[in-house]
JSON list of C-alpha atoms in Angstrom, two decimals:
[
{"chain": "A", "resi": 1, "resn": "MET", "atom": "CA", "xyz": [94.72, 73.13, 92.69]},
{"chain": "A", "resi": 2, "resn": "ASP", "atom": "CA", "xyz": [93.04, 74.89, 95.78]},
{"chain": "A", "resi": 3, "resn": "GLU", "atom": "CA", "xyz": [90.03, 77.57, 95.14]},
{"chain": "A", "resi": 4, "resn": "ILE", "atom": "CA", "xyz": [91.86, 80.66, 95.36]},
{"chain": "A", "resi": 5, "resn": "VAL", "atom": "CA", "xyz": [90.03, 83.43, 97.32]},
{"chain": "A", "resi": 6, "resn": "CYS", "atom": "CA", "xyz": [90.77, 87.52, 98.19]},
{"chain": "A", "resi": 7, "resn": "PHE", "atom": "CA", "xyz": [93.49, 87.87, 100.56]},
{"chain": "A", "resi": 8, "resn": "SER", "atom": "CA", "xyz": [91.72, 90.95, 101.97]},
{"chain": "A", "resi": 9, "resn": "CYS", "atom": "CA", "xyz": [87.81, 89.94, 101.88]},
{"chain": "A", "resi": 10, "resn": "GLY", "atom": "CA", "xyz": [88.36, 86.57, 101.52]},
{"chain": "A", "resi": 11, "resn": "ALA", "atom": "CA", "xyz": [85.69, 86.05, 97.95]},
{"chain": "A", "resi": 12, "resn": "SER", "atom": "CA", "xyz": [86.06, 83.15, 95.73]},
{"chain": "A", "resi": 13, "resn": "GLN", "atom": "CA", "xyz": [87.76, 84.26, 92.66]},
{"chain": "A", "resi": 14, "resn": "PRO", "atom": "CA", "xyz": [87.13, 81.17, 90.51]},
{"chain": "A", "resi": 15, "resn": "GLU", "atom": "CA", "xyz": [87.77, 83.24, 87.59]},
{"chain": "A", "resi": 16, "resn": "ILE", "atom": "CA", "xyz": [91.33, 84.14, 87.57]},
{"chain": "A", "resi": 17, "resn": "ILE", "atom": "CA", "xyz": [93.64, 82.40, 84.53]},
{"chain": "A", "resi": 18, "resn": "LEU", "atom": "CA", "xyz": [96.76, 81.78, 86.06]},
{"chain": "A", "resi": 19, "resn": "PRO", "atom": "CA", "xyz": [99.65, 83.19, 86.21]},
{"chain": "A", "resi": 20, "resn": "VAL", "atom": "CA", "xyz": [97.79, 85.55, 88.14]},
{"chain": "A", "resi": 21, "resn": "ARG", "atom": "CA", "xyz": [98.28, 89.37, 85.75]},
{"chain": "A", "resi": 22, "resn": "ARG", "atom": "CA", "xyz": [99.51, 92.18, 87.16]},
{"chain": "A", "resi": 23, "resn": "LEU", "atom": "CA", "xyz": [96.60, 94.21, 87.47]},
{"chain": "A", "resi": 24, "resn": "GLU", "atom": "CA", "xyz": [93.77, 91.44, 88.19]},
{"chain": "A", "resi": 25, "resn": "VAL", "atom": "CA", "xyz": [91.55, 92.62, 90.98]},
{"chain": "A", "resi": 26, "resn": "CYS", "atom": "CA", "xyz": [88.81, 90.90, 93.45]},
{"chain": "A", "resi": 27, "resn": "ARG", "atom": "CA", "xyz": [85.73, 90.99, 91.76]},
{"chain": "A", "resi": 28, "resn": "GLN", "atom": "CA", "xyz": [83.89, 91.29, 95.41]},
{"chain": "A", "resi": 29, "resn": "CYS", "atom": "CA", "xyz": [86.44, 94.28, 96.92]},
{"chain": "A", "resi": 30, "resn": "ASN", "atom": "CA", "xyz": [88.09, 95.43, 93.92]},
{"chain": "A", "resi": 31, "resn": "SER", "atom": "CA", "xyz": [91.69, 94.63, 95.69]},
{"chain": "A", "resi": 32, "resn": "GLU", "atom": "CA", "xyz": [94.59, 94.43, 93.68]},
{"chain": "A", "resi": 33, "resn": "LEU", "atom": "CA", "xyz": [95.83, 90.38, 93.75]},
{"chain": "A", "resi": 34, "resn": "HIS", "atom": "CA", "xyz": [99.25, 90.11, 92.77]},
{"chain": "A", "resi": 35, "resn": "VAL", "atom": "CA", "xyz": [100.17, 91.39, 95.64]},
{"chain": "A", "resi": 36, "resn": "CYS", "atom": "CA", "xyz": [103.08, 90.02, 98.39]},
{"chain": "A", "resi": 37, "resn": "ARG", "atom": "CA", "xyz": [99.73, 88.99, 101.00]},
{"chain": "A", "resi": 38, "resn": "MET", "atom": "CA", "xyz": [98.61, 86.59, 97.66]},
{"chain": "A", "resi": 39, "resn": "CYS", "atom": "CA", "xyz": [102.03, 84.58, 97.40]},
{"chain": "A", "resi": 40, "resn": "GLU", "atom": "CA", "xyz": [103.08, 81.71, 98.83]},
{"chain": "A", "resi": 41, "resn": "PHE", "atom": "CA", "xyz": [106.57, 82.92, 99.78]},
{"chain": "A", "resi": 42, "resn": "TYR", "atom": "CA", "xyz": [104.55, 85.66, 101.88]},
{"chain": "A", "resi": 43, "resn": "ASP", "atom": "CA", "xyz": [105.86, 85.35, 105.72]},
{"chain": "A", "resi": 44, "resn": "THR", "atom": "CA", "xyz": [106.06, 88.14, 108.36]},
{"chain": "A", "resi": 45, "resn": "THR", "atom": "CA", "xyz": [108.39, 86.12, 110.17]},
{"chain": "A", "resi": 46, "resn": "VAL", "atom": "CA", "xyz": [111.25, 86.78, 107.74]},
{"chain": "A", "resi": 47, "resn": "ALA", "atom": "CA", "xyz": [113.09, 89.59, 106.49]},
{"chain": "A", "resi": 48, "resn": "ASN", "atom": "CA", "xyz": [111.28, 91.83, 103.55]},
{"chain": "A", "resi": 49, "resn": "ALA", "atom": "CA", "xyz": [108.05, 89.48, 104.83]},
{"chain": "A", "resi": 50, "resn": "CYS", "atom": "CA", "xyz": [109.16, 87.27, 101.85]},
{"chain": "A", "resi": 51, "resn": "ARG", "atom": "CA", "xyz": [110.97, 83.60, 102.01]},
{"chain": "A", "resi": 52, "resn": "GLU", "atom": "CA", "xyz": [111.96, 83.88, 98.46]},
{"chain": "A", "resi": 53, "resn": "PRO", "atom": "CA", "xyz": [115.93, 84.87, 98.87]},
{"chain": "A", "resi": 54, "resn": "ILE", "atom": "CA", "xyz": [116.47, 86.65, 96.02]},
{"chain": "A", "resi": 55, "resn": "ALA", "atom": "CA", "xyz": [113.77, 88.43, 95.40]},
{"chain": "A", "resi": 56, "resn": "ASP", "atom": "CA", "xyz": [113.61, 92.17, 95.20]},
{"chain": "A", "resi": 57, "resn": "GLU", "atom": "CA", "xyz": [112.12, 93.79, 98.42]},
{"chain": "A", "resi": 58, "resn": "VAL", "atom": "CA", "xyz": [108.64, 95.41, 98.09]},
{"chain": "A", "resi": 59, "resn": "LYS", "atom": "CA", "xyz": [107.50, 97.76, 100.75]},
{"chain": "A", "resi": 60, "resn": "ASP", "atom": "CA", "xyz": [103.61, 98.00, 100.04]},
{"chain": "A", "resi": 61, "resn": "LYS", "atom": "CA", "xyz": [102.91, 94.81, 100.90]},
{"chain": "A", "resi": 62, "resn": "GLU", "atom": "CA", "xyz": [99.22, 94.70, 99.80]},
{"chain": "A", "resi": 63, "resn": "HIS", "atom": "CA", "xyz": [98.99, 96.69, 96.32]},
{"chain": "A", "resi": 64, "resn": "ALA", "atom": "CA", "xyz": [100.42, 94.83, 92.49]},
{"chain": "A", "resi": 65, "resn": "ASN", "atom": "CA", "xyz": [104.17, 93.95, 92.20]},
{"chain": "A", "resi": 66, "resn": "PHE", "atom": "CA", "xyz": [106.16, 93.40, 89.54]},
{"chain": "A", "resi": 67, "resn": "CYS", "atom": "CA", "xyz": [107.61, 90.77, 91.14]},
{"chain": "A", "resi": 68, "resn": "ASP", "atom": "CA", "xyz": [108.71, 87.01, 89.45]},
{"chain": "A", "resi": 69, "resn": "TYR", "atom": "CA", "xyz": [108.52, 85.08, 91.69]},
{"chain": "A", "resi": 70, "resn": "PHE", "atom": "CA", "xyz": [104.75, 85.81, 92.42]},
{"chain": "A", "resi": 71, "resn": "ARG", "atom": "CA", "xyz": [102.89, 82.45, 93.07]},
{"chain": "A", "resi": 72, "resn": "VAL", "atom": "CA", "xyz": [99.68, 82.37, 94.11]},
{"chain": "A", "resi": 73, "resn": "LYS", "atom": "CA", "xyz": [98.71, 81.40, 97.73]},
{"chain": "A", "resi": 74, "resn": "PRO", "atom": "CA", "xyz": [95.16, 79.70, 97.12]},
{"chain": "A", "resi": 75, "resn": "ASP", "atom": "CA", "xyz": [94.18, 80.09, 100.96]},
{"chain": "A", "resi": 76, "resn": "ALA", "atom": "CA", "xyz": [95.95, 83.88, 101.71]},
{"chain": "A", "resi": 77, "resn": "TYR", "atom": "CA", "xyz": [92.47, 84.97, 103.53]},
{"chain": "A", "resi": 78, "resn": "GLU", "atom": "CA", "xyz": [93.44, 85.66, 107.03]},
{"chain": "A", "resi": 79, "resn": "PRO", "atom": "CA", "xyz": [89.66, 87.05, 109.19]},
{"chain": "A", "resi": 80, "resn": "PRO", "atom": "CA", "xyz": [90.87, 90.09, 111.06]},
{"chain": "A", "resi": 81, "resn": "ASP", "atom": "CA", "xyz": [91.80, 89.40, 114.74]},
{"chain": "A", "resi": 82, "resn": "LYS", "atom": "CA", "xyz": [89.29, 90.67, 116.60]},
{"chain": "A", "resi": 83, "resn": "SER", "atom": "CA", "xyz": [91.59, 89.88, 119.79]},
{"chain": "A", "resi": 84, "resn": "ALA", "atom": "CA", "xyz": [92.89, 93.10, 120.18]},
{"chain": "A", "resi": 85, "resn": "SER", "atom": "CA", "xyz": [89.72, 95.03, 120.11]},
{"chain": "A", "resi": 86, "resn": "ASP", "atom": "CA", "xyz": [87.45, 92.28, 122.27]},
{"chain": "A", "resi": 87, "resn": "ALA", "atom": "CA", "xyz": [90.44, 93.23, 124.98]},
{"chain": "A", "resi": 88, "resn": "GLU", "atom": "CA", "xyz": [90.23, 96.46, 125.10]},
{"chain": "A", "resi": 89, "resn": "GLN", "atom": "CA", "xyz": [86.40, 96.22, 125.09]},
{"chain": "A", "resi": 90, "resn": "GLN", "atom": "CA", "xyz": [87.05, 94.34, 127.77]},
{"chain": "A", "resi": 91, "resn": "LEU", "atom": "CA", "xyz": [89.34, 97.04, 130.12]},
{"chain": "A", "resi": 92, "resn": "ASN", "atom": "CA", "xyz": [86.74, 99.80, 129.11]},
{"chain": "A", "resi": 93, "resn": "ALA", "atom": "CA", "xyz": [84.16, 97.89, 130.31]},
{"chain": "A", "resi": 94, "resn": "LEU", "atom": "CA", "xyz": [86.20, 97.27, 133.25]},
{"chain": "A", "resi": 95, "resn": "PHE", "atom": "CA", "xyz": [87.66, 100.38, 134.45]},
{"chain": "A", "resi": 96, "resn": "GLY", "atom": "CA", "xyz": [84.39, 101.91, 133.11]},
{"chain": "A", "resi": 97, "resn": "ASP", "atom": "CA", "xyz": [85.46, 104.59, 130.74]},
{"chain": "A", "resi": 98, "resn": "THR", "atom": "CA", "xyz": [84.89, 104.96, 127.33]},
{"chain": "A", "resi": 99, "resn": "PRO", "atom": "CA", "xyz": [87.38, 106.80, 125.18]},
{"chain": "A", "resi": 100, "resn": "GLN", "atom": "CA", "xyz": [84.25, 109.84, 123.96]},
{"chain": "A", "resi": 101, "resn": "GLN", "atom": "CA", "xyz": [83.85, 109.94, 128.06]},
{"chain": "A", "resi": 102, "resn": "ALA", "atom": "CA", "xyz": [87.48, 110.48, 129.08]},
{"chain": "A", "resi": 103, "resn": "GLY", "atom": "CA", "xyz": [87.19, 113.13, 126.09]},
{"chain": "A", "resi": 104, "resn": "GLN", "atom": "CA", "xyz": [83.98, 114.76, 127.63]},
{"chain": "A", "resi": 105, "resn": "ASP", "atom": "CA", "xyz": [85.94, 114.76, 130.81]},
{"chain": "A", "resi": 106, "resn": "ASP", "atom": "CA", "xyz": [88.37, 116.94, 129.64]},
{"chain": "A", "resi": 107, "resn": "LEU", "atom": "CA", "xyz": [86.31, 118.82, 127.67]},
{"chain": "A", "resi": 108, "resn": "ASP", "atom": "CA", "xyz": [84.54, 119.61, 130.86]},
{"chain": "A", "resi": 109, "resn": "ARG", "atom": "CA", "xyz": [87.54, 119.97, 133.07]},
{"chain": "A", "resi": 110, "resn": "LEU", "atom": "CA", "xyz": [89.21, 122.89, 130.68]},
{"chain": "A", "resi": 111, "resn": "ASN", "atom": "CA", "xyz": [86.12, 125.03, 130.04]},
{"chain": "A", "resi": 112, "resn": "SER", "atom": "CA", "xyz": [85.62, 124.74, 133.88]},
{"chain": "A", "resi": 113, "resn": "LEU", "atom": "CA", "xyz": [89.03, 125.51, 134.02]},
{"chain": "A", "resi": 114, "resn": "PHE", "atom": "CA", "xyz": [88.92, 128.85, 131.62]},
{"chain": "A", "resi": 115, "resn": "GLY", "atom": "CA", "xyz": [85.15, 129.39, 132.56]},
{"chain": "A", "resi": 116, "resn": "ASP", "atom": "CA", "xyz": [83.38, 128.68, 129.60]},
{"chain": "A", "resi": 117, "resn": "ASP", "atom": "CA", "xyz": [80.41, 126.78, 131.37]},
{"chain": "A", "resi": 118, "resn": "ASP", "atom": "CA", "xyz": [77.62, 126.57, 129.05]},
{"chain": "A", "resi": 119, "resn": "ASP", "atom": "CA", "xyz": [75.48, 125.78, 132.34]}
]
């Protein structure tokens, strides 16, 4: 069997005994491991994000549950997608407007409108 890694931090879990206990946690980040995100049936492209047709719906995919169909997925870790934050940084660089600057400009305009200039 492939090496089991935590879905949250990617840390190896060699001490895990199968089947995974409901309250098993990652030794590094303390995330619960009997969760939908660690299951072979987890698939965000299908209804309820589960390919097991008769499993009960689980609302919270990152907390321990009582699903009897749980099968650990060894390669459940997916590194965070940096593309969204990178794109936002590129847009801010292009237009020269960071959220902090925009907020300060708005505050300055508000203060000048009501005569609260500290100058």
